[in-house]
mmCIF file of C-alpha atoms in Angstrom:
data_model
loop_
_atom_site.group_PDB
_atom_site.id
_atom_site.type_symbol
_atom_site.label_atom_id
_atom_site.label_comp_id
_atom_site.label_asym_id
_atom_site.label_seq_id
_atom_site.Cartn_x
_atom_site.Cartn_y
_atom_site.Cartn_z
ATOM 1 C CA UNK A 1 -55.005 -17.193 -88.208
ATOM 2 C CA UNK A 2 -53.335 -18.402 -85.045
ATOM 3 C CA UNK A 3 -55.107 -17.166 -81.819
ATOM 4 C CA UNK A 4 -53.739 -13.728 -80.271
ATOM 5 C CA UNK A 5 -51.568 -14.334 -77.519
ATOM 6 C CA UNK A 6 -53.333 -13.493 -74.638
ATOM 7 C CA UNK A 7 -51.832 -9.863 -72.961
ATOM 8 C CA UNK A 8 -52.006 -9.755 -69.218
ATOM 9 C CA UNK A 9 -52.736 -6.555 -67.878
ATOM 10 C CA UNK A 10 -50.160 -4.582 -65.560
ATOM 11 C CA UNK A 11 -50.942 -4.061 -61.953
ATOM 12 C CA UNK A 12 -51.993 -0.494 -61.289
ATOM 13 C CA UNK A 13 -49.429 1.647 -60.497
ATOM 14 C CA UNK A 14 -50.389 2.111 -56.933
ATOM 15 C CA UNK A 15 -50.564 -1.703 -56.812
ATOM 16 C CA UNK A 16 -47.173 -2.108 -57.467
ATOM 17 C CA UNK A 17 -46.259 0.990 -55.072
ATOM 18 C CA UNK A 18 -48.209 -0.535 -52.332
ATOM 19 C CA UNK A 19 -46.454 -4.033 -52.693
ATOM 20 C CA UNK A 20 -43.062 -2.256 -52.386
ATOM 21 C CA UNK A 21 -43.829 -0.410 -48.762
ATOM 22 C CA UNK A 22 -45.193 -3.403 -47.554
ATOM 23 C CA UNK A 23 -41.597 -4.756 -47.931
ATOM 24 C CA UNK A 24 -39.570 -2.233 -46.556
ATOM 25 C CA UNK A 25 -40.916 -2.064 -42.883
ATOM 26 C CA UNK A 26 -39.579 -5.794 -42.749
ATOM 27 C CA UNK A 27 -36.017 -4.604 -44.043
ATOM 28 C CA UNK A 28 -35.828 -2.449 -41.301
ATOM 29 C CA UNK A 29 -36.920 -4.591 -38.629
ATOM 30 C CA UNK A 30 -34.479 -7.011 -39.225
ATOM 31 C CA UNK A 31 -31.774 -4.128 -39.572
ATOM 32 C CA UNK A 32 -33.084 -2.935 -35.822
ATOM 33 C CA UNK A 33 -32.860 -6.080 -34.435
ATOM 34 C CA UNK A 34 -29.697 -6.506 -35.756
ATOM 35 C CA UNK A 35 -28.542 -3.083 -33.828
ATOM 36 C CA UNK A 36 -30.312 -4.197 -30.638
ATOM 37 C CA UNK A 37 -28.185 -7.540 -30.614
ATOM 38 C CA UNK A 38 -25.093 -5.522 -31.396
ATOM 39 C CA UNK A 39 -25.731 -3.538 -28.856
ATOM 40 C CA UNK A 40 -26.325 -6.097 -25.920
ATOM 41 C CA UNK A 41 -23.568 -8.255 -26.757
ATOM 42 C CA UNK A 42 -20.848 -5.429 -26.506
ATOM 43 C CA UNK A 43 -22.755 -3.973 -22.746
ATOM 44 C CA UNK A 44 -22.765 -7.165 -22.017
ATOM 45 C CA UNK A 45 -18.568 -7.436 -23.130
ATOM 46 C CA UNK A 46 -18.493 -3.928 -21.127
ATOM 47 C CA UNK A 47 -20.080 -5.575 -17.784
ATOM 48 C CA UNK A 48 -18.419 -8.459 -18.107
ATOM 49 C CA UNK A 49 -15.021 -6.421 -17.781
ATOM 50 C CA UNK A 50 -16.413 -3.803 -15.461
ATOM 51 C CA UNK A 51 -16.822 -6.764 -13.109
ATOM 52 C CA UNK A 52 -14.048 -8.703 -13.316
ATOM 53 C CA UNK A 53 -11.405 -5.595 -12.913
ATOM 54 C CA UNK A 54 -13.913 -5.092 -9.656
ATOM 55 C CA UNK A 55 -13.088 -8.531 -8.422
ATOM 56 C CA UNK A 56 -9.229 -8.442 -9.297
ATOM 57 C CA UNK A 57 -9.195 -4.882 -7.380
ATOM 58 C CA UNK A 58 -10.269 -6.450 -4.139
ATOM 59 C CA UNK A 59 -8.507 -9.216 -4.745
ATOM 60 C CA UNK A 60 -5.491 -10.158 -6.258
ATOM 61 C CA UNK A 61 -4.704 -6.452 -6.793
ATOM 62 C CA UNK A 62 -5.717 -5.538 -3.181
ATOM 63 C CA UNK A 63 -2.973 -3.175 -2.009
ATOM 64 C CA UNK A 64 -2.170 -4.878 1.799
ATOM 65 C CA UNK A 65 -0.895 -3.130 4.558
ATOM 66 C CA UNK A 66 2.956 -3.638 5.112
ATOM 67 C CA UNK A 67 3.938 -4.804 8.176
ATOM 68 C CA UNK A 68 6.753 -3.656 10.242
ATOM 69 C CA UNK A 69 8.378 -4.940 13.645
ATOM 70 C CA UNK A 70 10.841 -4.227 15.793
ATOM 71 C CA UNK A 71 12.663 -7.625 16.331
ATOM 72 C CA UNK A 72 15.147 -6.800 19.158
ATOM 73 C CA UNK A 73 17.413 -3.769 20.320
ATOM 74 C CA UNK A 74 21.042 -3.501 21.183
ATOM 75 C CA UNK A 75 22.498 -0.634 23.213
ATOM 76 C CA UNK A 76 26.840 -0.603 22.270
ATOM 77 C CA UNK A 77 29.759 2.034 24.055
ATOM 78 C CA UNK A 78 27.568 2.672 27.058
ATOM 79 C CA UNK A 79 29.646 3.998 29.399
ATOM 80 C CA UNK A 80 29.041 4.211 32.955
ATOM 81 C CA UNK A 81 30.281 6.013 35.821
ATOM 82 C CA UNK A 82 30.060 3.770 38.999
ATOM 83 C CA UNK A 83 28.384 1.537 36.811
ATOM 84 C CA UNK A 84 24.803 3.089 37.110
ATOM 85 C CA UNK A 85 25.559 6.822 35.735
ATOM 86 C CA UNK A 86 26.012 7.193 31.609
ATOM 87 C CA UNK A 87 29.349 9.731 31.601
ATOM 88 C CA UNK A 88 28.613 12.980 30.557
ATOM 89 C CA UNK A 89 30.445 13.821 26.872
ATOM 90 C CA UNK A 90 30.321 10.178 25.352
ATOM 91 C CA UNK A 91 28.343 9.284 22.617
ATOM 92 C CA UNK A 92 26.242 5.485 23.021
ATOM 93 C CA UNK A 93 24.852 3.531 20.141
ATOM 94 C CA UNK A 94 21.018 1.808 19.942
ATOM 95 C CA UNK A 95 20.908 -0.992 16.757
ATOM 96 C CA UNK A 96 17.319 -1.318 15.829
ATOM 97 C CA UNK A 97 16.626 -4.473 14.164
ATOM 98 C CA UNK A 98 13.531 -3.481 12.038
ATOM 99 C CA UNK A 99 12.034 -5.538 9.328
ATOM 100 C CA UNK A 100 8.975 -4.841 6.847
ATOM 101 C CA UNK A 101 7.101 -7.766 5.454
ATOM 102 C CA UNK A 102 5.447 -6.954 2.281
ATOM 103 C CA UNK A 103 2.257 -9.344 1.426
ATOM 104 C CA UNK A 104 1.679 -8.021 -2.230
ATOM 105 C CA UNK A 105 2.329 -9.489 -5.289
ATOM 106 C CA UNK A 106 4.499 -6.036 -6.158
ATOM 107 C CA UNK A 107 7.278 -4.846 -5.035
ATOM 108 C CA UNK A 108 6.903 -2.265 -2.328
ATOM 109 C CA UNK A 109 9.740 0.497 -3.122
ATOM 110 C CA UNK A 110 10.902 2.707 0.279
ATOM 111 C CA UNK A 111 12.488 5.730 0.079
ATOM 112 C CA UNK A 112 15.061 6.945 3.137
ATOM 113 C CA UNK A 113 13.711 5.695 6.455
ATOM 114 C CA UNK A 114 14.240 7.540 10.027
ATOM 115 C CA UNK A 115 14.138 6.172 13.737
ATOM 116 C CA UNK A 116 14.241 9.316 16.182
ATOM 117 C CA UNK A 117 14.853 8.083 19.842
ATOM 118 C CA UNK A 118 13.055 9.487 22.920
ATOM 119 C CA UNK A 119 13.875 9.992 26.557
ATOM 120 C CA UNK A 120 10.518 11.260 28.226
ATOM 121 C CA UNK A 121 9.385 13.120 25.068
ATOM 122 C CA UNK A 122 12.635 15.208 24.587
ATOM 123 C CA UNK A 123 14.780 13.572 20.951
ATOM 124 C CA UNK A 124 18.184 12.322 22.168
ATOM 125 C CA UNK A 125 18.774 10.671 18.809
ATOM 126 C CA UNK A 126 18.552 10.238 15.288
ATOM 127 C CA UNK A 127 19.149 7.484 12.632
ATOM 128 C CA UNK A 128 18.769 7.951 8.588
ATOM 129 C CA UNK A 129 18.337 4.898 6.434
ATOM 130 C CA UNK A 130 18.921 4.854 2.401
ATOM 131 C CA UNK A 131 16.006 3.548 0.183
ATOM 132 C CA UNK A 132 15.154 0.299 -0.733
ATOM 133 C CA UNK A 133 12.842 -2.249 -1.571
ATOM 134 C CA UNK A 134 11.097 -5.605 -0.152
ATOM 135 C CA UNK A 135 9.945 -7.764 -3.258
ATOM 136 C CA UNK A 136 6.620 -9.412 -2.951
ATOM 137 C CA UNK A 137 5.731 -11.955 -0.059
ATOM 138 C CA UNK A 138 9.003 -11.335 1.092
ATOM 139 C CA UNK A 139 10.432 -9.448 4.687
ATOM 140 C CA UNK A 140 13.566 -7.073 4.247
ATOM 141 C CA UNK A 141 15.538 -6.251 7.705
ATOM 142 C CA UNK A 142 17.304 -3.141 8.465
ATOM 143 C CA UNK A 143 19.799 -2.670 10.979
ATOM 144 C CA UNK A 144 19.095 0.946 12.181
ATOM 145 C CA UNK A 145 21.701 2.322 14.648
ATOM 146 C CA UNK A 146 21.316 5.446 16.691
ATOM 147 C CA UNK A 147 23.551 7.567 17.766
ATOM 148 C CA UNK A 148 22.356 8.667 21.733
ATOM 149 C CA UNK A 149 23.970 11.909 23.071
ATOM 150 C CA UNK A 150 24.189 10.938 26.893
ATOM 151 C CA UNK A 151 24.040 14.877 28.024
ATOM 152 C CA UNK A 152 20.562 14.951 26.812
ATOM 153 C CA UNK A 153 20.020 12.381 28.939
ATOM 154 C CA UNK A 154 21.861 13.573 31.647
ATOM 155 C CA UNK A 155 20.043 17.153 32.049
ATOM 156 C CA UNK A 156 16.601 15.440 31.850
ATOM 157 C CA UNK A 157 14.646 16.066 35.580
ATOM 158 C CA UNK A 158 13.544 12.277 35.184
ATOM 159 C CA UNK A 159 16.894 10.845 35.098
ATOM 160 C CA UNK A 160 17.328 10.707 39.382
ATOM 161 C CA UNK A 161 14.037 8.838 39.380
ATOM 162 C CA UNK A 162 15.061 6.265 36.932
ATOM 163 C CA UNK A 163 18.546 5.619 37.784
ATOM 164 C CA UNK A 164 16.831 4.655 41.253
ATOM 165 C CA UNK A 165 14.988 2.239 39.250
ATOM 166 C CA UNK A 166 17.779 1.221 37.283
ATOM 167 C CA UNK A 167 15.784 1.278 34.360
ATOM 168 C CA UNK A 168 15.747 3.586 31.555
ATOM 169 C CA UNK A 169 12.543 4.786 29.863
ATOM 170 C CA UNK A 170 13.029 5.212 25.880
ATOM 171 C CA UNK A 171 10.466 5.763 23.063
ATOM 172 C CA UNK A 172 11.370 5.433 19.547
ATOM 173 C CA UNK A 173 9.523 6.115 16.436
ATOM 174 C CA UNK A 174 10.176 4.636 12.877
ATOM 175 C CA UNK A 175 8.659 6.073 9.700
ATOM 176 C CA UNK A 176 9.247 3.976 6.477
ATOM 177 C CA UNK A 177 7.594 5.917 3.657
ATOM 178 C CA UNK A 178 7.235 4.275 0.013
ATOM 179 C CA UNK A 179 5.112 3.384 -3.071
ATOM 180 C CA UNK A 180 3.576 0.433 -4.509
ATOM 181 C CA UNK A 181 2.369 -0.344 -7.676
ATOM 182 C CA UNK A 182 0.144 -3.371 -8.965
ATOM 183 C CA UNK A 183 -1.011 -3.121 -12.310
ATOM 184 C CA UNK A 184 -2.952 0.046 -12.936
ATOM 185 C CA UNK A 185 -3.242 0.567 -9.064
ATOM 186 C CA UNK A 186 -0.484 2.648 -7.104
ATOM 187 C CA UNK A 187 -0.535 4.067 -4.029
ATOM 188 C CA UNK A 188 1.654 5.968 -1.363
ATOM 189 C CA UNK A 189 1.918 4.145 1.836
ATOM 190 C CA UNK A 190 3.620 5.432 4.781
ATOM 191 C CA UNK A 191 4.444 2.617 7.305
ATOM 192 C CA UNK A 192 4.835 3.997 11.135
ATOM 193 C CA UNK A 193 5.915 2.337 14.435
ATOM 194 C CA UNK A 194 6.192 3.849 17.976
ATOM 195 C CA UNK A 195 8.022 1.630 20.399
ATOM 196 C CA UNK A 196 8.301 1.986 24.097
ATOM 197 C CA UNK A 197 10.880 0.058 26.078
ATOM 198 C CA UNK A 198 12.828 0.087 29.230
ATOM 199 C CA UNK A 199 16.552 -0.285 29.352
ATOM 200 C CA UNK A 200 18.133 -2.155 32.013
ATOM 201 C CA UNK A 201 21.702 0.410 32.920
ATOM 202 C CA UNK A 202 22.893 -2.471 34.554
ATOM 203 C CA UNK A 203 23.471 -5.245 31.683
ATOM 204 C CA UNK A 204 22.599 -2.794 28.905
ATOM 205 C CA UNK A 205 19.789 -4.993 27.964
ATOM 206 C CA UNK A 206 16.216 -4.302 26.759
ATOM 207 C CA UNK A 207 13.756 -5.363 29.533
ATOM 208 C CA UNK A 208 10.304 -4.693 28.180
ATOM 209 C CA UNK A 209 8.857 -3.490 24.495
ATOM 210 C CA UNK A 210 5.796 -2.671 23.355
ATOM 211 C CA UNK A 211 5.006 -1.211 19.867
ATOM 212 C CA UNK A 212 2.068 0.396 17.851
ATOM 213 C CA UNK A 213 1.814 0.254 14.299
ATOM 214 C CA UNK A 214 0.253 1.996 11.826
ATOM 215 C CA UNK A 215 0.057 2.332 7.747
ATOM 216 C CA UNK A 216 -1.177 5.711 6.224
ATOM 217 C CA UNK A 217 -2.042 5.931 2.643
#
């Protein structure tokens, strides 16, 4: 008779229980740390992003001021009487050359412009420009020309003084409102510029300019 195969005993059922709970805590660590790394890496993707849009905001997407100047002014059809006196009735001309440098890398799109002229706070003309647009690092130039009632002029109680002077005190103010968009930044900027000056009645020239300008957004 051969011998009797020799019958191992099972483990106890709360053995084999306790073997199987000492294996799951494990499972779920490495699942956790699994979520923890998941969840660094994509802040991290997040911050990473957050910072560079940050840096191309103030930089290369940095909205920049316009800048506008007043590069010379003609007077045309003054008329004089005995050469120092405008004559009553007849209209005279100012051409404004005005140009607006945009320093963006977007266009900056202007809608109708206006230059009012001034004679000792009191509007003795008005020019309307159509829209427009000056493409990006580059200047556009407008030719604005003002139409100057001379009776306005004439019935001002500063006019004896300066026709003693022979010069003429004039103010004018620009306004060049537009819109500029770079990327997923866009903004409404208003570009202003007040410019005093003193015309010569004489040679109908400009003798002195100074100008102030501002941008509002």
């Amino acid at each position: 008779m051969g011998e009797r195969e020799q019958v191992r005993p099972l483990a106890p059922a709360a053995d084999r229980q306790s073997s199987d709970e000492e294996g799951a805590p494990q499972h779920h660590k490495k699942r956790s740390r699994k979520c923890v790394q998941c969840c660094v890496f994509v802040t991290s993707i997040f911050v990473i992003l957050v910072i560079a849009i940050i840096v191309l905001r103030f930089t290369v997407f940095r909205v920049k001021d316009p800048i506008i100047k007043m590069n010379g002014v003609t007077v045309t059809q003054l008329e004089l009487t005995n050469g120092t006196i405008p004559k009553p009735g007849v209209n005279m001309s100012l051409i404004a050359d005005v140009s607006v440098k945009n320093p963006n890398v977007a266009s900056f799109k202007y809608e109708n412009t206006t230059t009012t002229l001034y004679y000792h706070g009191q509007m003795v003309g008005e020019a309307r420009n159509g829209p427009g647009h000056a493409r990006a690092g580059r200047t556009v130039r407008m030719n604005v020309t003002v139409d100057i009632i001379p009776d306005r002029i004439m019935s001002s109680p500063d006019l004896n003084a300066d026709l003693s002077s022979g010069l003429l005190s004039l103010t004018t103010y620009t306004r060049v409102p537009g819109r500029m968009k770079i990327v997923i930044v866009e903004r409404n900027i208003v570009v202003k510029m007040n410019c005093s000056m003193m015309l010569n009645i004489t040679n109908q020239q400009i003798q002195t300019q100074k100008c102030k300008r501002r941008v509002d957004f």
